[in-house]
Tab-separated table of N, CA and C and ligand atoms in Angstrom:
chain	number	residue	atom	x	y	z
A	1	UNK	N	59.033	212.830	166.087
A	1	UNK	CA	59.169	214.258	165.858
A	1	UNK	C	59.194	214.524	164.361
A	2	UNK	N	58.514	215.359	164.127
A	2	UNK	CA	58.268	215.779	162.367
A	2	UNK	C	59.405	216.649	162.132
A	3	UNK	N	60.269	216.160	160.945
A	3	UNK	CA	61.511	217.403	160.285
A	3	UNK	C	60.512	217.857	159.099
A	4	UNK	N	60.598	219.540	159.319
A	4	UNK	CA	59.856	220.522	158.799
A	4	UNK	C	60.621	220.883	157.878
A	5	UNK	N	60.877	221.595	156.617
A	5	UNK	CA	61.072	221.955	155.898
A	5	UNK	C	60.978	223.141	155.166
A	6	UNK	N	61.650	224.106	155.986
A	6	UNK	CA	61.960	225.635	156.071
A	6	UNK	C	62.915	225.714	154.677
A	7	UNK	N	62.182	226.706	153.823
A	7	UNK	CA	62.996	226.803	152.319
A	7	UNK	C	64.180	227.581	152.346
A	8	UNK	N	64.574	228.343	153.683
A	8	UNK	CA	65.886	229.234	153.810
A	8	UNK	C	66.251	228.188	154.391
A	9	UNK	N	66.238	226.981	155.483
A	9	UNK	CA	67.001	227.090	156.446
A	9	UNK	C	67.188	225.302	156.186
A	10	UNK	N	66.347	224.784	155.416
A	10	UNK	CA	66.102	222.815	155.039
A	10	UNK	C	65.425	222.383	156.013
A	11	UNK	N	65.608	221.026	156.195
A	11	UNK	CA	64.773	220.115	157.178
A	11	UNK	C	65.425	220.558	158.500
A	12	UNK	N	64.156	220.785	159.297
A	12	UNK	CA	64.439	221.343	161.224
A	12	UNK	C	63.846	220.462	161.544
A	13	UNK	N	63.772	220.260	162.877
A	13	UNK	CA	63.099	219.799	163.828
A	13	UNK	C	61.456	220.326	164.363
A	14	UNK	N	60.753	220.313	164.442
A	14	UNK	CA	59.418	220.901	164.492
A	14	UNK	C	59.868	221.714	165.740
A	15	UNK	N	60.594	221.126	166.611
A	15	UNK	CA	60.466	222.450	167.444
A	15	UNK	C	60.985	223.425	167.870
A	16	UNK	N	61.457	223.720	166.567
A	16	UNK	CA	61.936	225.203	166.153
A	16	UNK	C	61.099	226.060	165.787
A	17	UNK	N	59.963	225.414	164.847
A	17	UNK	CA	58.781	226.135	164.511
A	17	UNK	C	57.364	226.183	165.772
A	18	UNK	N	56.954	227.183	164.764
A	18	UNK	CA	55.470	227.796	165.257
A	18	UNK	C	54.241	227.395	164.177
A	19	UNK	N	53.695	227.003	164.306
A	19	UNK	CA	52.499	226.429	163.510
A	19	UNK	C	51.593	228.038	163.461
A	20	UNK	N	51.089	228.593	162.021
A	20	UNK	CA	50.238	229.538	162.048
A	20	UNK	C	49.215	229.299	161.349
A	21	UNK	N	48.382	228.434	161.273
A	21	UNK	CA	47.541	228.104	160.476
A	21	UNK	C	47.213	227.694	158.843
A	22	UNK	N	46.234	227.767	159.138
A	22	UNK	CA	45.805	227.176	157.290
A	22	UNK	C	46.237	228.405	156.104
A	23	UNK	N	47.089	227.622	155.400
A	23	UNK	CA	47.739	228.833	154.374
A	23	UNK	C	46.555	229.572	153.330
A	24	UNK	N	47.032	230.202	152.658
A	24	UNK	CA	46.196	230.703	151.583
A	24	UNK	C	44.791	231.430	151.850
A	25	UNK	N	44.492	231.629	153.550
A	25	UNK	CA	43.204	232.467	153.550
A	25	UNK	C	43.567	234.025	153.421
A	26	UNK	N	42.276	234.448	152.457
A	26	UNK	CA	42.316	235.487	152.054
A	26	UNK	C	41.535	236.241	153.256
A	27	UNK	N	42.139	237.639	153.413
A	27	UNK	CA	41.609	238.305	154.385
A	27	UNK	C	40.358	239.631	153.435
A	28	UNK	N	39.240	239.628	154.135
A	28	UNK	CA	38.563	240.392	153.458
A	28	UNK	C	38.556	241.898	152.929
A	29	UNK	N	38.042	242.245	152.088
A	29	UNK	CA	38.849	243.491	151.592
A	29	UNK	C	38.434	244.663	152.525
A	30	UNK	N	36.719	244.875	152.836
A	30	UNK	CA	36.203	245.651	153.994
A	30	UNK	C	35.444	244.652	154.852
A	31	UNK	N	36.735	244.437	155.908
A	31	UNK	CA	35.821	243.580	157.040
A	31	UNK	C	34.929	244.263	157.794
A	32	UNK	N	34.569	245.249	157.866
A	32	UNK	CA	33.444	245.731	158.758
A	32	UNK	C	32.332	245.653	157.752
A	33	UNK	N	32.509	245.874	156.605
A	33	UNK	CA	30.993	245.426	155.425
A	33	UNK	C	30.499	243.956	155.913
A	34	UNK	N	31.139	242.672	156.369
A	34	UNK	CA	31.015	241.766	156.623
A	34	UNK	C	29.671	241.671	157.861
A	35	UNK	N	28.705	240.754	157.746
A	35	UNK	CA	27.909	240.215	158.602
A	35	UNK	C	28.633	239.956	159.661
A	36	UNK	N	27.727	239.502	160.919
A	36	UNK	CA	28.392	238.519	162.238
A	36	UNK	C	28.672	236.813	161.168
A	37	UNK	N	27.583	236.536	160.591
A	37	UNK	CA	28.215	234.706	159.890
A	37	UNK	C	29.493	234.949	158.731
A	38	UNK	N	29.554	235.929	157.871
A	38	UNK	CA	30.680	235.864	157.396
A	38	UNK	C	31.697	236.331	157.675
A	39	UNK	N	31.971	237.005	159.104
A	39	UNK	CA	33.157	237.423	160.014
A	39	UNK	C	33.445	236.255	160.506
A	40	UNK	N	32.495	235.255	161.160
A	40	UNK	CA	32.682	234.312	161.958
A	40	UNK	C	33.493	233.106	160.679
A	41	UNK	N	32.805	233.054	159.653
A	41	UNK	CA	33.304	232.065	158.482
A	41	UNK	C	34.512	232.385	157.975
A	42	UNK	N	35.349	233.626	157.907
A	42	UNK	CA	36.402	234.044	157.721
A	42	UNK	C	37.184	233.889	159.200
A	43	UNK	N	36.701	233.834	159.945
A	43	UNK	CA	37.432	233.563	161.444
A	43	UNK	C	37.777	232.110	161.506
A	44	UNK	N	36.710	231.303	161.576
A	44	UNK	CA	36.626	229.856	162.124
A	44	UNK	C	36.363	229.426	160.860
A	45	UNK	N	36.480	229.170	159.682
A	45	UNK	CA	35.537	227.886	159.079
A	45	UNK	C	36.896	227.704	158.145
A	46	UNK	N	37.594	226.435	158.251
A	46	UNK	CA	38.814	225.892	157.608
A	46	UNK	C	38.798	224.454	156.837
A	47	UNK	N	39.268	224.184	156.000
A	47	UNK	CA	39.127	223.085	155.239
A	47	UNK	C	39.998	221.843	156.347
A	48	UNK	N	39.443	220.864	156.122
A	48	UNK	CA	39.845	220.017	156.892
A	48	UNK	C	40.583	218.329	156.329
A	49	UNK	N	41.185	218.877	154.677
A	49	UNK	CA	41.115	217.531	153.968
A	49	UNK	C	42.486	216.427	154.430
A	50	UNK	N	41.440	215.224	154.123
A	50	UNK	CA	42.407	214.080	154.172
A	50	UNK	C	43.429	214.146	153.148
A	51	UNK	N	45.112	214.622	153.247
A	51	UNK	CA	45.850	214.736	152.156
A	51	UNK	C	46.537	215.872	152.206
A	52	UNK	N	46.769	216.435	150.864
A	52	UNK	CA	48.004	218.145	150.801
A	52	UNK	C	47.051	218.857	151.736
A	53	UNK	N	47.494	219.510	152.898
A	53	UNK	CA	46.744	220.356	153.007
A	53	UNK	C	48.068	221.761	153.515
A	54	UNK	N	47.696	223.173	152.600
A	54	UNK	CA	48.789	224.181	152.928
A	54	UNK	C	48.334	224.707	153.907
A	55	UNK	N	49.780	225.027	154.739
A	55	UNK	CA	50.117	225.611	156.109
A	55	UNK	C	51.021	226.445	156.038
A	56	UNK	N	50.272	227.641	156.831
A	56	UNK	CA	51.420	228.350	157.377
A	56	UNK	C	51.958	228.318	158.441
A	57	UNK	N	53.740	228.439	158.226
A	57	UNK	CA	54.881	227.974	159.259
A	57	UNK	C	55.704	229.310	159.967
A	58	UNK	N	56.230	229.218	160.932
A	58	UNK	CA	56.876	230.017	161.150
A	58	UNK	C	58.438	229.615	161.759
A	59	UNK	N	59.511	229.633	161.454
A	59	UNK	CA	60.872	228.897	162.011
A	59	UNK	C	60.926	230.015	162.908
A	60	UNK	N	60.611	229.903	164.143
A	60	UNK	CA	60.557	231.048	165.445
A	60	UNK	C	62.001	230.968	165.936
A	61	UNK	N	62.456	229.599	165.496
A	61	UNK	CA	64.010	229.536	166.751
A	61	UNK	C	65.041	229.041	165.408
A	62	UNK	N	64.629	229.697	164.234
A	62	UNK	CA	65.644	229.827	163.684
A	62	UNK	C	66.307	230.989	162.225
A	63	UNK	N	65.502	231.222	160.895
A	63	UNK	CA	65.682	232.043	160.085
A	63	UNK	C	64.103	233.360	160.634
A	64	UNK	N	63.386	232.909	161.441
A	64	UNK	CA	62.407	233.551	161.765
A	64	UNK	C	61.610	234.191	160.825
A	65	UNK	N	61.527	233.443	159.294
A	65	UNK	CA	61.018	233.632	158.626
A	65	UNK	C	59.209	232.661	158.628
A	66	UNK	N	58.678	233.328	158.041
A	66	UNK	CA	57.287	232.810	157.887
A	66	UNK	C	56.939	232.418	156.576
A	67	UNK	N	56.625	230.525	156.108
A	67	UNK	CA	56.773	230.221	154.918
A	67	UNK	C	55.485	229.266	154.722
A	68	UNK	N	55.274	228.924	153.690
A	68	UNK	CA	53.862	227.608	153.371
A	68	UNK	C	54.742	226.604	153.180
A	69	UNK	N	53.929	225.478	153.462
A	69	UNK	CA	54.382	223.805	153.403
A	69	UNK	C	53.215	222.884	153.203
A	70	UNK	N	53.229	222.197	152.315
A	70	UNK	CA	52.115	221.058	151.912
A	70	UNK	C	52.460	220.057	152.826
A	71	UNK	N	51.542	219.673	153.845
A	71	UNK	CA	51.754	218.613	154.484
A	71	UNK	C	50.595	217.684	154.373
A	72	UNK	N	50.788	216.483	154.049
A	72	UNK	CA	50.090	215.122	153.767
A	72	UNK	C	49.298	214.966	155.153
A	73	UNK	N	47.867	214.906	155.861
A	73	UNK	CA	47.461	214.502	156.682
A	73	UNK	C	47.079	213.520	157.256
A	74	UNK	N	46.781	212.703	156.171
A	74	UNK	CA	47.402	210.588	155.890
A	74	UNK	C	48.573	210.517	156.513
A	75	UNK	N	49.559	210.897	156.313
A	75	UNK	CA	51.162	210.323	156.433
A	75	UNK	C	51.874	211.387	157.410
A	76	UNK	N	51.456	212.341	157.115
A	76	UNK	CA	52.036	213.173	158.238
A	76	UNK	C	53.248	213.835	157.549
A	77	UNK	N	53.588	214.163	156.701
A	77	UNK	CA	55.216	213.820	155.690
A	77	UNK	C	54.653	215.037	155.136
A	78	UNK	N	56.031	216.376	155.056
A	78	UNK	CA	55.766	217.350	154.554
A	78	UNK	C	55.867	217.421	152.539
A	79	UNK	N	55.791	217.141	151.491
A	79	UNK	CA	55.527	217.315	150.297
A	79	UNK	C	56.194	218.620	149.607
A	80	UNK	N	56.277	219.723	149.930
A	80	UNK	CA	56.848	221.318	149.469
A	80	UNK	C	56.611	222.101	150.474
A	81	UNK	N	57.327	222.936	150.766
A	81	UNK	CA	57.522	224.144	151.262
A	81	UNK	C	57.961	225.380	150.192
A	82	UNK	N	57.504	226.431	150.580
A	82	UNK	CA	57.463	227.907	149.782
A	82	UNK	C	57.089	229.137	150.795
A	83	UNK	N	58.392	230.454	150.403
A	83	UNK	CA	58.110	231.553	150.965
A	83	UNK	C	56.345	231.882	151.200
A	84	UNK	N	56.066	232.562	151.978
A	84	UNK	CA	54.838	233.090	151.712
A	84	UNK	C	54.543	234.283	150.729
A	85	UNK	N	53.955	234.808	150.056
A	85	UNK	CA	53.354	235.186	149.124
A	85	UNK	C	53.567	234.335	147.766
A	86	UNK	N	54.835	233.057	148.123
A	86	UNK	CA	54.653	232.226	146.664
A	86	UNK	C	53.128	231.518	146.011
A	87	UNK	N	53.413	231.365	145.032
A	87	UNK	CA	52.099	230.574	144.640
A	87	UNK	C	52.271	229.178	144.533
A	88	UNK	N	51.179	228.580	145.272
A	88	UNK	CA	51.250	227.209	145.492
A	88	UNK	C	52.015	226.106	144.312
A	89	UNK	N	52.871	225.328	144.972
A	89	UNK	CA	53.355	224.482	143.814
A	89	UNK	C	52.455	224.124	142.528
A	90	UNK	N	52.782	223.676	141.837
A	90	UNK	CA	51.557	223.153	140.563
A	90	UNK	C	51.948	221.503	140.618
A	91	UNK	N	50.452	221.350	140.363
A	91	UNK	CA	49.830	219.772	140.809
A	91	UNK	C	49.256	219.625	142.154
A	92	UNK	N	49.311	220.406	143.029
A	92	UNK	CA	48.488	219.944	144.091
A	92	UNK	C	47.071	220.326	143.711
A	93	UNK	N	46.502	220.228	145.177
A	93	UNK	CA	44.881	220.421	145.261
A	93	UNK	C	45.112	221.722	145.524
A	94	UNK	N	44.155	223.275	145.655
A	94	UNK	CA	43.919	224.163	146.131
A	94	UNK	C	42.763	224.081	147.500
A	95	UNK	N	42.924	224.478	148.329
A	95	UNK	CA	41.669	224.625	149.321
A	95	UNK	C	40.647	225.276	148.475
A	96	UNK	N	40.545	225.779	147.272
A	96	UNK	CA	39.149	226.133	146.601
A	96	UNK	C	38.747	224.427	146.227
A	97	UNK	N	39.427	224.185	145.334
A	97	UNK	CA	38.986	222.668	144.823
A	97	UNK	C	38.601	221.249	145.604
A	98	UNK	N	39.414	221.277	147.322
A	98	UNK	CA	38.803	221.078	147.710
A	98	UNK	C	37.204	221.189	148.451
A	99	UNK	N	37.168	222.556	148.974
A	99	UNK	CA	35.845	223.347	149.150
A	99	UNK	C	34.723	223.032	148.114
A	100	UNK	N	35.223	222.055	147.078
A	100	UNK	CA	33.987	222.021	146.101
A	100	UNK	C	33.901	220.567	145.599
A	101	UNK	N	33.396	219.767	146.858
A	101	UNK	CA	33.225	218.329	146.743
A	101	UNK	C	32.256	218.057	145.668
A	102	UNK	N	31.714	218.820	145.003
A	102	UNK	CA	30.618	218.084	143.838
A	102	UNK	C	31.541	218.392	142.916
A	103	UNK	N	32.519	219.055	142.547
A	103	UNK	CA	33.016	219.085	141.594
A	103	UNK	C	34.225	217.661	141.278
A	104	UNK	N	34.543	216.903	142.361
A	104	UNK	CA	35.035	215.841	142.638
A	104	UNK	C	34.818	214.582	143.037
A	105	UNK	N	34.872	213.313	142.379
A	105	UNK	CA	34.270	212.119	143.092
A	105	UNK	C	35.223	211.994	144.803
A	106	UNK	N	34.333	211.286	145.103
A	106	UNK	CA	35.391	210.696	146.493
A	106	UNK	C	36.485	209.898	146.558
A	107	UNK	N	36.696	209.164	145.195
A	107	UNK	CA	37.808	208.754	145.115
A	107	UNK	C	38.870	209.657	144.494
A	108	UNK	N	38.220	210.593	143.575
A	108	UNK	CA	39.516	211.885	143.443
A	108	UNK	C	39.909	212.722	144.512
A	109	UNK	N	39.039	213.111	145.243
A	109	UNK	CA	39.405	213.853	146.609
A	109	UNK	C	40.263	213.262	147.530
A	110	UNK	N	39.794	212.306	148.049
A	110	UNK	CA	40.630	210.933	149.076
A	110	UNK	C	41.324	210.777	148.685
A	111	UNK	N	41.348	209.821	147.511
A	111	UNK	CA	42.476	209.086	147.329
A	111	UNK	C	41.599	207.839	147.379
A	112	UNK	N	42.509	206.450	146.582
A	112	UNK	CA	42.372	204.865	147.074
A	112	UNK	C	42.208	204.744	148.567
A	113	UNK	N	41.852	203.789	149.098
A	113	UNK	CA	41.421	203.187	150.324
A	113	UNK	C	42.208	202.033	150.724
B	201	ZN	ZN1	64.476	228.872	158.534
């Protein structure tokens, strides 16, 4: 069982929480200006990296607050948690920087092997 790391409430039990997806997506400013592929790409299309990747949490069965958490997808091991509208810790990756594998070798992205 994974202890989650709710910034009001400390390490819980996961199943207190609600998993709400991939943190940090921006919602579009006029979604009806949007195509059917970039409605659908703002709907469905999520980064999927090996490593930090931010999530949004929700402690449903306890401060019922809704917060971000860097969780390692290698290890499984949460890294930081932060209210939502905080700005991501400094030193991680951003889901932009990942999204831009030429700007990165594969061993900076990954990690060692
Ligand atoms: Zn809490």
């Amino acid at each position: 069982m994974l202890l989650i790391p709710c910034p009001i409430c400390g390490a819980r039990p996961e199943a207190e929480f609600t998993y709400a997806g991939e943190a940090h997506i921006a919602r579009p400013v006029d979604p009806a200006a949007l195509d059917d592929h970039a409605w659908g790409e703002f709907l469905y299309a999520r980064t999927n990296p090996k490593g930090d990747h931010a999530e949004r949490w929700r402690h449903t069965h306890g401060c019922g607050r809704f917060f971000n958490a860097l969780r390692n997808t290698h290890t499984d091991r949460f890294t930081a948690s932060y209210l939502a509208g905080a700005t991501r810790p400094h030193g991680t990756p951003t889901t932009e920087s990942l999204d831009a594998p030429a700007m990165r070798s594969e061993t900076e992205q990954w990690g060692q092997a």
